[in-house]
mmCIF file of C-alpha atoms in Angstrom:
data_model
loop_
_atom_site.group_PDB
_atom_site.id
_atom_site.type_symbol
_atom_site.label_atom_id
_atom_site.label_comp_id
_atom_site.label_asym_id
_atom_site.label_seq_id
_atom_site.Cartn_x
_atom_site.Cartn_y
_atom_site.Cartn_z
ATOM 1 C CA MET A 982 24.956 13.738 -11.245
ATOM 2 C CA THR A 983 24.210 12.806 -8.009
ATOM 3 C CA ARG A 984 21.889 10.083 -7.340
ATOM 4 C CA GLY A 985 19.392 10.660 -4.249
ATOM 5 C CA LYS A 986 18.723 9.729 -0.571
ATOM 6 C CA ALA A 987 17.733 6.825 -0.632
ATOM 7 C CA PRO A 988 14.646 6.523 1.856
ATOM 8 C CA THR A 989 14.815 6.081 5.432
ATOM 9 C CA ARG A 990 12.760 3.555 7.461
ATOM 10 C CA SER A 991 10.917 5.821 9.018
ATOM 11 C CA GLU A 992 9.077 7.461 5.443
ATOM 12 C CA LEU A 993 9.297 4.167 3.848
ATOM 13 C CA PHE A 994 7.037 3.885 6.755
ATOM 14 C CA ASP A 995 4.304 6.058 6.296
ATOM 15 C CA ARG A 996 4.303 5.906 2.353
ATOM 16 C CA ARG A 997 2.913 2.558 3.876
ATOM 17 C CA LEU A 998 0.870 3.297 6.232
ATOM 18 C CA ALA A 999 -0.489 6.560 3.305
ATOM 19 C CA ARG A 1000 -1.571 3.531 1.173
ATOM 20 C CA ALA A 1001 -3.245 1.968 3.332
ATOM 21 C CA ILE A 1002 -5.637 4.330 4.584
ATOM 22 C CA GLN A 1003 -5.881 5.077 1.493
ATOM 23 C CA ARG A 1004 -7.078 1.616 0.280
ATOM 24 C CA VAL A 1005 -9.253 0.935 2.669
ATOM 25 C CA THR A 1006 -10.781 4.395 2.479
ATOM 26 C CA GLY A 1007 -10.814 4.512 -1.269
ATOM 27 C CA THR A 1008 -12.660 1.140 -1.948
ATOM 28 C CA ALA A 1009 -14.779 -1.524 -0.997
ATOM 29 C CA LEU A 1010 -12.774 -4.519 0.171
ATOM 30 C CA GLY A 1011 -13.531 -7.911 -1.258
ATOM 31 C CA PRO A 1012 -16.474 -7.029 -3.512
ATOM 32 C CA TYR A 1013 -16.486 -11.060 -4.561
ATOM 33 C CA GLN A 1014 -16.101 -12.470 -1.263
ATOM 34 C CA THR A 1015 -18.890 -10.525 0.347
ATOM 35 C CA ALA A 1016 -21.130 -11.271 -3.342
ATOM 36 C CA VAL A 1017 -20.954 -15.210 -2.424
ATOM 37 C CA VAL A 1018 -21.709 -14.283 1.846
ATOM 38 C CA ARG A 1019 -24.852 -13.072 0.787
ATOM 39 C CA ILE A 1020 -25.742 -15.059 -2.372
ATOM 40 C CA GLY A 1021 -24.881 -17.816 0.482
ATOM 41 C CA PHE A 1022 -26.638 -17.150 3.177
ATOM 42 C CA SER A 1023 -29.456 -16.085 1.740
ATOM 43 C CA ALA A 1024 -29.785 -19.056 -0.043
ATOM 44 C CA ALA A 1025 -29.847 -20.525 2.717
ATOM 45 C CA TRP A 1026 -32.384 -19.175 4.740
ATOM 46 C CA LEU A 1027 -34.308 -19.122 1.991
ATOM 47 C CA LEU A 1028 -34.260 -22.993 1.671
ATOM 48 C CA PHE A 1029 -34.819 -23.473 4.936
ATOM 49 C CA LEU A 1030 -37.375 -21.385 5.193
ATOM 50 C CA LEU A 1031 -39.801 -22.666 1.862
ATOM 51 C CA ARG A 1032 -39.138 -26.315 3.272
ATOM 52 C CA GLU A 1033 -40.383 -25.262 5.961
ATOM 53 C CA PHE A 1034 -42.951 -24.156 5.383
ATOM 54 C CA PRO A 1035 -45.640 -27.033 6.229
ATOM 55 C CA HIS A 1036 -44.310 -26.667 9.298
ATOM 56 C CA ARG A 1037 -44.189 -22.589 9.641
ATOM 57 C CA HIS A 1038 -47.425 -22.681 12.405
ATOM 58 C CA GLU A 1039 -45.528 -25.358 14.999
ATOM 59 C CA LEU A 1040 -42.089 -23.903 14.720
ATOM 60 C CA TYR A 1041 -42.565 -20.021 14.594
ATOM 61 C CA GLY A 1042 -46.085 -19.171 14.704
ATOM 62 C CA PRO A 1043 -49.578 -19.913 16.643
ATOM 63 C CA ASP A 1044 -49.765 -23.721 16.987
ATOM 64 C CA GLY A 1045 -45.405 -23.749 18.163
ATOM 65 C CA PRO A 1046 -44.983 -25.040 21.731
ATOM 66 C CA TRP A 1047 -44.143 -22.013 22.939
ATOM 67 C CA SER A 1048 -46.765 -20.138 23.458
ATOM 68 C CA TRP A 1049 -47.419 -16.256 22.549
ATOM 69 C CA ASP A 1050 -47.574 -15.695 26.371
ATOM 70 C CA MET A 1051 -44.162 -17.544 26.412
ATOM 71 C CA GLY A 1052 -42.796 -16.116 23.637
ATOM 72 C CA GLN A 1053 -43.755 -12.274 25.047
ATOM 73 C CA GLN A 1054 -42.272 -13.347 28.261
ATOM 74 C CA LEU A 1055 -39.105 -14.552 26.880
ATOM 75 C CA ILE A 1056 -38.812 -11.437 24.656
ATOM 76 C CA ALA A 1057 -39.552 -9.133 28.384
ATOM 77 C CA ASN A 1058 -35.958 -10.636 29.869
ATOM 78 C CA ASN A 1059 -33.711 -11.151 26.981
ATOM 79 C CA HIS A 1060 -34.649 -8.127 24.939
ATOM 80 C CA ALA A 1061 -34.560 -9.880 21.848
ATOM 81 C CA PHE A 1062 -35.997 -7.981 18.126
ATOM 82 C CA THR A 1063 -39.070 -9.785 17.310
ATOM 83 C CA VAL A 1064 -41.573 -7.706 14.662
ATOM 84 C CA LEU A 1065 -44.068 -10.984 16.354
ATOM 85 C CA MET A 1066 -44.817 -10.084 19.109
ATOM 86 C CA TRP A 1067 -46.585 -6.784 17.708
ATOM 87 C CA SER A 1068 -50.361 -8.950 17.411
ATOM 88 C CA ASP A 1069 -50.330 -12.733 17.809
ATOM 89 C CA SER A 1070 -52.704 -13.085 14.818
ATOM 90 C CA THR A 1071 -52.476 -16.049 12.486
ATOM 91 C CA LEU A 1072 -52.549 -12.941 9.345
ATOM 92 C CA TRP A 1073 -49.937 -10.996 11.273
ATOM 93 C CA PHE A 1074 -47.600 -13.764 10.956
ATOM 94 C CA GLU A 1075 -47.846 -15.021 7.643
ATOM 95 C CA ILE A 1076 -47.316 -11.807 6.325
ATOM 96 C CA VAL A 1077 -44.020 -11.806 8.020
ATOM 97 C CA TYR A 1078 -44.016 -15.192 7.019
ATOM 98 C CA ALA A 1079 -43.931 -13.906 3.917
ATOM 99 C CA LEU A 1080 -41.943 -11.112 3.941
ATOM 100 C CA ALA A 1081 -39.343 -13.085 4.898
ATOM 101 C CA VAL A 1082 -39.423 -15.439 2.239
ATOM 102 C CA LEU A 1083 -39.680 -12.075 -0.594
ATOM 103 C CA SER A 1084 -36.203 -10.127 1.130
ATOM 104 C CA SER A 1085 -34.304 -13.929 0.946
ATOM 105 C CA VAL A 1086 -35.598 -13.517 -2.208
ATOM 106 C CA LEU A 1087 -34.696 -10.806 -3.512
ATOM 107 C CA LEU A 1088 -30.958 -10.513 -1.763
ATOM 108 C CA LEU A 1089 -30.277 -13.444 -2.866
ATOM 109 C CA ILE A 1090 -30.303 -11.554 -6.570
ATOM 110 C CA GLY A 1091 -28.848 -8.156 -5.436
ATOM 111 C CA TRP A 1092 -32.179 -6.369 -5.918
ATOM 112 C CA ARG A 1093 -32.626 -3.162 -3.666
ATOM 113 C CA THR A 1094 -29.521 -4.892 -2.127
ATOM 114 C CA ARG A 1095 -29.271 -1.668 0.695
ATOM 115 C CA THR A 1096 -32.946 -1.927 1.711
ATOM 116 C CA MET A 1097 -33.708 -6.145 1.185
ATOM 117 C CA SER A 1098 -30.682 -6.679 3.684
ATOM 118 C CA VAL A 1099 -32.180 -4.569 6.328
ATOM 119 C CA LEU A 1100 -35.904 -6.796 5.365
ATOM 120 C CA PHE A 1101 -33.103 -9.675 5.383
ATOM 121 C CA MET A 1102 -32.236 -8.706 8.909
ATOM 122 C CA VAL A 1103 -35.962 -8.284 10.835
ATOM 123 C CA GLY A 1104 -37.239 -11.361 9.500
ATOM 124 C CA VAL A 1105 -34.176 -13.441 10.070
ATOM 125 C CA LEU A 1106 -34.405 -11.738 14.167
ATOM 126 C CA SER A 1107 -38.499 -11.818 13.869
ATOM 127 C CA LEU A 1108 -38.629 -15.876 13.607
ATOM 128 C CA GLN A 1109 -35.813 -16.996 15.237
ATOM 129 C CA ASN A 1110 -35.978 -14.456 18.338
ATOM 130 C CA ARG A 1111 -40.125 -15.648 17.784
ATOM 131 C CA SER A 1112 -38.383 -19.457 18.475
ATOM 132 C CA ILE A 1113 -35.049 -19.886 19.938
ATOM 133 C CA PHE A 1114 -34.797 -23.433 20.044
ATOM 134 C CA MET A 1115 -35.724 -24.692 16.398
ATOM 135 C CA GLY A 1116 -32.843 -24.937 14.251
ATOM 136 C CA ASP A 1117 -29.354 -26.825 14.182
ATOM 137 C CA GLY A 1118 -26.661 -24.895 14.578
ATOM 138 C CA GLY A 1119 -26.368 -22.986 11.292
ATOM 139 C CA ASP A 1120 -28.797 -20.584 12.840
ATOM 140 C CA ASN A 1121 -26.732 -18.945 14.924
ATOM 141 C CA VAL A 1122 -24.849 -17.940 11.833
ATOM 142 C CA ILE A 1123 -27.147 -16.916 9.477
ATOM 143 C CA HIS A 1124 -28.411 -14.602 13.020
ATOM 144 C CA LEU A 1125 -24.186 -12.836 13.434
ATOM 145 C CA MET A 1126 -23.884 -12.523 9.429
ATOM 146 C CA ALA A 1127 -27.603 -11.296 9.023
ATOM 147 C CA LEU A 1128 -26.591 -8.508 11.028
ATOM 148 C CA TYR A 1129 -23.252 -7.490 9.770
ATOM 149 C CA LEU A 1130 -24.669 -7.960 5.652
ATOM 150 C CA VAL A 1131 -26.581 -4.947 6.726
ATOM 151 C CA LEU A 1132 -22.684 -2.655 7.055
ATOM 152 C CA THR A 1133 -21.417 -4.141 3.969
ATOM 153 C CA ARG A 1134 -21.849 -3.216 0.029
ATOM 154 C CA CYS A 1135 -22.640 -6.544 -0.825
ATOM 155 C CA SER A 1136 -23.523 -6.272 -4.129
ATOM 156 C CA GLN A 1137 -21.292 -4.679 -6.117
ATOM 157 C CA VAL A 1138 -20.842 -8.180 -8.287
ATOM 158 C CA TRP A 1139 -23.228 -10.472 -9.430
ATOM 159 C CA SER A 1140 -26.352 -8.692 -8.878
ATOM 160 C CA LEU A 1141 -29.399 -6.644 -10.366
ATOM 161 C CA ASP A 1142 -27.950 -3.121 -8.770
ATOM 162 C CA ALA A 1143 -24.078 -3.879 -10.669
ATOM 163 C CA ARG A 1144 -26.207 -4.736 -13.561
ATOM 164 C CA ARG A 1145 -28.156 -1.545 -13.305
ATOM 165 C CA ALA A 1146 -25.056 -0.148 -12.649
ATOM 166 C CA ALA A 1147 -23.867 -0.399 -15.456
ATOM 167 C CA ARG A 1148 -25.547 0.610 -17.963
ATOM 168 C CA PRO A 1149 -24.318 3.061 -20.658
ATOM 169 C CA GLY A 1150 -25.488 7.055 -20.144
ATOM 170 C CA PRO A 1151 -26.828 8.870 -16.789
ATOM 171 C CA SER A 1152 -28.874 6.856 -14.958
ATOM 172 C CA PRO A 1153 -32.792 7.417 -14.401
ATOM 173 C CA ARG A 1154 -35.360 8.743 -12.292
ATOM 174 C CA ASP A 1155 -35.928 6.034 -9.854
ATOM 175 C CA PRO A 1156 -39.302 7.004 -8.431
ATOM 176 C CA LEU A 1157 -39.579 3.218 -6.789
ATOM 177 C CA GLY A 1158 -36.380 4.138 -4.278
ATOM 178 C CA PRO A 1159 -38.652 6.771 -2.950
ATOM 179 C CA VAL A 1160 -41.055 4.909 -1.967
ATOM 180 C CA LEU A 1161 -39.437 2.183 -0.777
ATOM 181 C CA TRP A 1162 -37.818 4.396 1.702
ATOM 182 C CA ALA A 1163 -41.496 6.435 2.896
ATOM 183 C CA VAL A 1164 -42.713 2.908 2.842
ATOM 184 C CA LEU A 1165 -39.822 1.635 4.842
ATOM 185 C CA ALA A 1166 -41.130 5.062 7.256
ATOM 186 C CA LEU A 1167 -43.998 3.711 8.111
ATOM 187 C CA GLY A 1168 -42.278 0.325 9.520
ATOM 188 C CA LEU A 1169 -39.720 2.301 11.685
ATOM 189 C CA VAL A 1170 -42.624 4.251 12.937
ATOM 190 C CA ALA A 1171 -44.148 0.900 13.528
ATOM 191 C CA ALA A 1172 -41.852 0.031 15.406
ATOM 192 C CA THR A 1173 -40.778 2.568 17.748
ATOM 193 C CA LEU A 1174 -44.727 2.777 18.880
ATOM 194 C CA PHE A 1175 -44.496 -1.466 18.704
ATOM 195 C CA ILE A 1176 -40.404 -0.731 21.169
ATOM 196 C CA GLY A 1177 -42.163 -2.428 23.995
ATOM 197 C CA ARG A 1178 -42.580 -5.494 22.468
ATOM 198 C CA THR A 1179 -39.794 -5.279 20.293
ATOM 199 C CA GLY A 1180 -37.444 -5.790 21.632
ATOM 200 C CA GLU A 1181 -33.474 -3.746 21.554
ATOM 201 C CA THR A 1182 -33.887 -0.472 21.613
ATOM 202 C CA TRP A 1183 -30.230 -0.714 19.376
ATOM 203 C CA LEU A 1184 -31.248 -2.225 16.796
ATOM 204 C CA LEU A 1185 -34.592 0.106 15.708
ATOM 205 C CA VAL A 1186 -32.042 2.969 16.621
ATOM 206 C CA LEU A 1187 -29.135 1.218 13.945
ATOM 207 C CA MET A 1188 -31.835 0.888 11.522
ATOM 208 C CA TRP A 1189 -33.011 4.448 12.242
ATOM 209 C CA VAL A 1190 -29.874 5.256 11.373
ATOM 210 C CA LEU A 1191 -29.767 3.521 8.348
ATOM 211 C CA TRP A 1192 -32.673 4.763 6.989
ATOM 212 C CA ALA A 1193 -31.358 7.859 7.559
ATOM 213 C CA ALA A 1194 -27.811 8.223 6.172
ATOM 214 C CA GLN A 1195 -30.243 6.638 2.755
ATOM 215 C CA GLY A 1196 -31.736 9.895 2.697
ATOM 216 C CA VAL A 1197 -28.158 12.069 3.045
ATOM 217 C CA TRP A 1198 -26.664 9.318 0.855
ATOM 218 C CA TRP A 1199 -30.053 10.052 -1.976
ATOM 219 C CA LEU A 1200 -29.528 13.721 -1.534
ATOM 220 C CA VAL A 1201 -25.296 13.986 -1.755
ATOM 221 C CA SER A 1202 -25.875 12.468 -4.750
ATOM 222 C CA ARG A 1203 -28.565 14.218 -6.357
ATOM 223 C CA TYR A 1204 -27.401 17.635 -5.703
ATOM 224 C CA ALA A 1205 -23.830 17.468 -3.792
ATOM 225 C CA PRO A 1206 -21.973 15.221 -6.174
ATOM 226 C CA GLY A 1207 -18.605 16.643 -5.637
ATOM 227 C CA GLU A 1208 -16.596 16.579 -2.070
ATOM 228 C CA PRO A 1209 -19.863 15.292 -0.489
ATOM 229 C CA ARG A 1210 -20.042 13.005 -2.206
ATOM 230 C CA THR A 1211 -16.668 11.965 -2.044
ATOM 231 C CA LEU A 1212 -16.821 11.397 1.554
ATOM 232 C CA ALA A 1213 -19.916 9.582 1.821
ATOM 233 C CA ASP A 1214 -17.932 6.907 -0.412
ATOM 234 C CA VAL A 1215 -15.144 7.365 2.268
ATOM 235 C CA LEU A 1216 -17.834 6.641 5.522
ATOM 236 C CA ALA A 1217 -19.565 3.096 2.944
ATOM 237 C CA ASN A 1218 -16.020 2.163 2.586
ATOM 238 C CA LEU A 1219 -15.221 2.290 6.578
ATOM 239 C CA ALA A 1220 -18.041 0.436 7.289
ATOM 240 C CA HIS A 1221 -18.338 -2.233 4.539
ATOM 241 C CA ASN A 1222 -13.962 -3.091 5.429
ATOM 242 C CA ALA A 1223 -15.224 -2.797 9.583
ATOM 243 C CA ALA A 1224 -18.707 -5.925 8.890
ATOM 244 C CA LEU A 1225 -15.939 -7.387 6.374
ATOM 245 C CA LEU A 1226 -13.436 -7.760 9.349
ATOM 246 C CA VAL A 1227 -15.930 -8.570 11.738
ATOM 247 C CA ILE A 1228 -17.081 -11.270 9.571
ATOM 248 C CA MET A 1229 -13.984 -12.557 9.014
ATOM 249 C CA GLY A 1230 -12.909 -12.743 12.728
ATOM 250 C CA GLU A 1231 -16.219 -14.173 13.790
ATOM 251 C CA VAL A 1232 -15.567 -17.284 10.954
ATOM 252 C CA CYS A 1233 -12.073 -17.834 12.647
ATOM 253 C CA LEU A 1234 -13.936 -17.665 16.651
ATOM 254 C CA ILE A 1235 -16.863 -19.520 15.500
ATOM 255 C CA TYR A 1236 -13.131 -22.345 14.129
ATOM 256 C CA ALA A 1237 -11.195 -21.664 17.120
ATOM 257 C CA THR A 1238 -13.352 -22.353 19.890
ATOM 258 C CA ALA A 1239 -14.739 -25.315 18.466
ATOM 259 C CA GLY A 1240 -11.442 -26.960 17.588
ATOM 260 C CA TRP A 1241 -10.840 -26.108 21.287
ATOM 261 C CA TYR A 1242 -14.009 -27.398 23.229
ATOM 262 C CA LYS A 1243 -13.515 -30.408 20.791
ATOM 263 C CA ILE A 1244 -9.231 -30.850 22.148
ATOM 264 C CA GLN A 1245 -11.076 -31.003 25.631
ATOM 265 C CA GLY A 1246 -13.486 -34.159 24.984
ATOM 266 C CA SER A 1247 -12.494 -37.692 25.487
ATOM 267 C CA ARG A 1248 -14.375 -38.625 22.719
ATOM 268 C CA TRP A 1249 -12.077 -36.172 20.401
ATOM 269 C CA GLN A 1250 -9.068 -37.216 22.224
ATOM 270 C CA ASP A 1251 -9.523 -40.728 21.626
ATOM 271 C CA GLY A 1252 -10.741 -40.856 18.171
ATOM 272 C CA THR A 1253 -13.653 -42.267 18.814
ATOM 273 C CA ALA A 1254 -15.873 -39.319 18.741
ATOM 274 C CA LEU A 1255 -17.653 -39.335 14.729
ATOM 275 C CA TYR A 1256 -19.061 -42.840 15.818
ATOM 276 C CA TYR A 1257 -21.322 -42.120 18.010
ATOM 277 C CA PRO A 1258 -23.398 -39.330 15.903
ATOM 278 C CA LEU A 1259 -23.159 -41.991 13.074
ATOM 279 C CA GLN A 1260 -25.453 -44.358 15.227
ATOM 280 C CA LEU A 1261 -28.313 -41.760 15.963
ATOM 281 C CA ASP A 1262 -31.321 -42.673 14.180
ATOM 282 C CA TYR A 1263 -32.327 -38.533 13.417
ATOM 283 C CA PHE A 1264 -27.998 -37.915 12.780
ATOM 284 C CA THR A 1265 -28.319 -41.033 9.399
ATOM 285 C CA PRO A 1266 -30.690 -40.132 6.529
ATOM 286 C CA TRP A 1267 -28.611 -42.650 4.263
ATOM 287 C CA PRO A 1268 -27.797 -45.941 7.181
ATOM 288 C CA PHE A 1269 -26.332 -47.518 5.074
ATOM 289 C CA LEU A 1270 -23.422 -44.496 3.878
ATOM 290 C CA SER A 1271 -23.379 -44.120 7.903
ATOM 291 C CA ASP A 1272 -22.657 -48.087 8.573
ATOM 292 C CA LEU A 1273 -19.945 -47.919 6.149
ATOM 293 C CA LEU A 1274 -18.216 -44.995 7.315
ATOM 294 C CA ALA A 1275 -18.323 -46.342 11.122
ATOM 295 C CA GLY A 1276 -17.193 -49.649 11.101
ATOM 296 C CA SER A 1277 -14.424 -48.901 10.487
ATOM 297 C CA GLY A 1278 -12.589 -47.929 13.105
ATOM 298 C CA LEU A 1279 -8.985 -46.614 10.886
ATOM 299 C CA VAL A 1280 -11.314 -44.012 8.773
ATOM 300 C CA VAL A 1281 -13.407 -42.858 12.206
ATOM 301 C CA MET A 1282 -10.352 -42.189 14.044
ATOM 302 C CA ILE A 1283 -8.713 -40.388 11.112
ATOM 303 C CA LEU A 1284 -11.744 -38.222 9.991
ATOM 304 C CA THR A 1285 -12.138 -37.144 13.718
ATOM 305 C CA TYR A 1286 -8.001 -35.765 14.095
ATOM 306 C CA GLY A 1287 -8.586 -34.002 11.579
ATOM 307 C CA THR A 1288 -11.065 -32.151 11.931
ATOM 308 C CA VAL A 1289 -9.726 -30.910 15.282
ATOM 309 C CA ILE A 1290 -6.669 -29.827 13.362
ATOM 310 C CA VAL A 1291 -7.825 -27.948 10.711
ATOM 311 C CA GLN A 1292 -9.871 -26.597 12.963
ATOM 312 C CA VAL A 1293 -7.622 -25.477 15.600
ATOM 313 C CA ALA A 1294 -5.351 -24.420 12.965
ATOM 314 C CA PHE A 1295 -7.350 -22.652 10.059
ATOM 315 C CA PRO A 1296 -6.960 -19.334 11.850
ATOM 316 C CA PHE A 1297 -3.378 -19.576 12.618
ATOM 317 C CA THR A 1298 -2.689 -20.690 8.678
ATOM 318 C CA LEU A 1299 -4.605 -17.296 7.478
ATOM 319 C CA PHE A 1300 -1.447 -15.876 6.117
ATOM 320 C CA ASN A 1301 -0.162 -18.298 3.435
ATOM 321 C CA ARG A 1302 -2.114 -18.196 1.411
ATOM 322 C CA ARG A 1303 -1.314 -22.028 0.061
ATOM 323 C CA VAL A 1304 -1.687 -23.985 3.117
ATOM 324 C CA LYS A 1305 -4.892 -21.603 3.566
ATOM 325 C CA ASN A 1306 -6.430 -22.561 0.610
ATOM 326 C CA VAL A 1307 -6.076 -26.386 1.852
ATOM 327 C CA LEU A 1308 -7.636 -26.226 4.365
ATOM 328 C CA LEU A 1309 -10.491 -23.964 4.019
ATOM 329 C CA VAL A 1310 -11.255 -26.189 0.428
ATOM 330 C CA ALA A 1311 -11.585 -29.491 3.721
ATOM 331 C CA MET A 1312 -13.318 -27.575 5.989
ATOM 332 C CA MET A 1313 -15.766 -27.566 2.965
ATOM 333 C CA LEU A 1314 -15.353 -31.320 2.505
ATOM 334 C CA GLU A 1315 -16.105 -31.218 5.954
ATOM 335 C CA HIS A 1316 -19.559 -29.119 6.243
ATOM 336 C CA ALA A 1317 -20.941 -31.654 3.186
ATOM 337 C CA GLY A 1318 -19.864 -33.996 4.686
ATOM 338 C CA ILE A 1319 -21.749 -33.732 7.611
ATOM 339 C CA ALA A 1320 -24.273 -32.165 5.444
ATOM 340 C CA LEU A 1321 -25.039 -35.755 3.443
ATOM 341 C CA LEU A 1322 -24.114 -37.912 6.772
ATOM 342 C CA LEU A 1323 -25.922 -36.521 9.298
ATOM 343 C CA GLY A 1324 -28.558 -34.950 7.960
ATOM 344 C CA LEU A 1325 -27.614 -31.017 8.458
ATOM 345 C CA PRO A 1326 -28.049 -29.437 5.396
ATOM 346 C CA PHE A 1327 -28.782 -25.917 6.084
ATOM 347 C CA PHE A 1328 -26.130 -25.864 9.255
ATOM 348 C CA SER A 1329 -24.060 -26.373 6.204
ATOM 349 C CA LEU A 1330 -24.852 -24.934 3.842
ATOM 350 C CA ALA A 1331 -24.315 -20.885 6.382
ATOM 351 C CA MET A 1332 -20.694 -22.867 7.221
ATOM 352 C CA ILE A 1333 -20.073 -23.189 4.356
ATOM 353 C CA ALA A 1334 -20.758 -19.540 3.288
ATOM 354 C CA ALA A 1335 -19.480 -18.398 5.657
ATOM 355 C CA ASP A 1336 -16.442 -20.380 4.605
ATOM 356 C CA ALA A 1337 -16.821 -18.529 1.514
ATOM 357 C CA VAL A 1338 -15.332 -15.519 2.327
ATOM 358 C CA PHE A 1339 -11.800 -16.373 2.387
ATOM 359 C CA LEU A 1340 -11.854 -17.562 -0.649
ATOM 360 C CA PRO A 1341 -9.641 -16.008 -3.317
ATOM 361 C CA THR A 1342 -10.533 -13.679 -5.720
ATOM 362 C CA VAL A 1343 -9.084 -15.417 -8.462
ATOM 363 C CA PHE A 1344 -10.816 -18.220 -7.941
ATOM 364 C CA LEU A 1345 -14.516 -16.479 -8.050
ATOM 365 C CA VAL A 1346 -13.149 -14.147 -10.570
ATOM 366 C CA TRP A 1347 -12.191 -17.832 -12.772
ATOM 367 C CA LEU A 1348 -15.721 -19.065 -11.864
ATOM 368 C CA GLY A 1349 -18.178 -16.500 -11.958
ATOM 369 C CA ALA A 1350 -16.927 -15.572 -16.042
ATOM 370 C CA ARG A 1351 -17.616 -19.788 -15.869
ATOM 371 C CA VAL A 1352 -20.836 -18.895 -14.749
ATOM 372 C CA ARG A 1353 -21.035 -16.029 -17.114
ATOM 373 C CA ARG A 1354 -20.803 -18.378 -19.555
ATOM 374 C CA GLY A 1355 -22.327 -21.169 -19.030
ATOM 375 C CA ARG A 1356 -25.853 -18.656 -18.230
ATOM 376 C CA GLU A 1357 -24.811 -17.109 -21.314
ATOM 377 C CA ARG A 1358 -25.344 -20.676 -23.659
ATOM 378 C CA LEU A 1359 -28.331 -21.576 -21.826
ATOM 379 C CA LEU A 1360 -30.493 -17.728 -22.651
ATOM 380 C CA PRO A 1361 -28.368 -16.153 -26.286
ATOM 381 C CA ARG A 1362 -28.988 -12.383 -25.062
ATOM 382 C CA SER A 1363 -29.565 -10.659 -28.490
ATOM 383 C CA GLY A 1364 -27.546 -7.247 -27.835
ATOM 384 C CA VAL A 1365 -24.358 -6.744 -27.506
ATOM 385 C CA VAL A 1366 -22.834 -3.921 -24.981
ATOM 386 C CA PRO A 1367 -19.934 -1.906 -26.464
ATOM 387 C CA PRO A 1368 -16.437 -3.048 -23.906
ATOM 388 C CA GLY A 1369 -15.789 0.955 -24.727
ATOM 389 C CA GLN A 1370 -19.431 1.492 -23.527
ATOM 390 C CA ARG A 1371 -19.136 -1.311 -19.880
ATOM 391 C CA GLY A 1372 -18.642 -0.066 -17.409
ATOM 392 C CA ALA A 1373 -18.886 -1.686 -14.266
ATOM 393 C CA THR A 1374 -20.165 -5.607 -15.614
ATOM 394 C CA GLU A 1375 -20.470 -8.388 -13.635
ATOM 395 C CA ASP A 1376 -15.873 -8.740 -13.804
ATOM 396 C CA GLU A 1377 -15.895 -5.178 -12.851
ATOM 397 C CA PRO A 1378 -17.494 -3.594 -9.648
ATOM 398 C CA ASP A 1379 -17.946 -0.434 -9.875
ATOM 399 C CA GLU A 1380 -19.709 2.430 -7.585
ATOM 400 C CA ALA A 1381 -23.231 1.271 -5.972
ATOM 401 C CA PRO A 1382 -26.533 2.790 -7.472
ATOM 402 C CA ARG A 1383 -27.351 6.136 -6.683
ATOM 403 C CA THR A 1384 -30.518 5.990 -5.318
ATOM 404 C CA LEU A 1385 -32.402 6.348 -2.371
ATOM 405 C CA VAL A 1386 -32.331 2.391 -0.917
ATOM 406 C CA GLY A 1387 -31.149 0.821 -3.693
#
């Protein structure tokens, strides 16, 4: 009996490359991580809009210091996207603000996620670009992530879309999908007519492409479920995985640039940088805690140097899972401390949501199971789906729902 030849290095490389290509094209990676990012950023933006609801006119509306005429001049120069420049009426502002709140709620729970991600992006860009000097830094992160979420399949788990896809039996007809698709077409026509006031042309082109892609997806799913559907899935997976990679790179870039800029500052070099914001009235919601922390020079020095070390080191620890997880916990605790001590809750929530893209899948599955058990104890359900007919559940992602805009 002769034994077969051992594979050469070239053959091993080809096999690994083939497996990698198969994984990238055949699977939307990180379903739990993208779900957490979706939930985190929609929650951060929603809470911000609700907290500032009494002050919305001063922040982004007709009563703000940045007048509508000044906004027109700004948009004409920087071409930033916003639909608030279509009209200076209070009614139009209220409609846009209400749609921003509604899209945040629906994206949070994962209802028609593909549509809501686009509307969420429109709401974020419209309000933030109307008054660019509002916000605390977390708005910049939300601004970027709103663009990236549009390209992800972030409703595979922990969403109402996933629940709808998991129902046993054939998918029922979905009249709401085509209605939403037609309504979005009217919105895009209006944006095209107001292109001189809307801002960036490339963003409008992207939304038209996304709108057309949803129509093609619906037609392929309904009338060509074979190879065309497989090709559509491959393209969607590639877009999702590329956007996920960009999100991860963006988080690393934020921490790397923040850490290296801190190193160049004299206050960070001598370990006293944290002391000064703790002495500012508008950064001390809890004066007692701020004074207690600022009164210990050793603690201030440790936290100052620790912040720089963690931010600079984090991108280099991604290939060591244990070290990465330790630094990830440290950064999340740091942002929780910023929210408590410096009064920046929405900035901290946005950064924690961005950090969540690096959370281990095992932990997220465990966390989801605990949340589900707690929910079932509070809201027991009478119906139980047989195990053999479960299909995709919150812990078993399956393909995205086959609706026109779902």
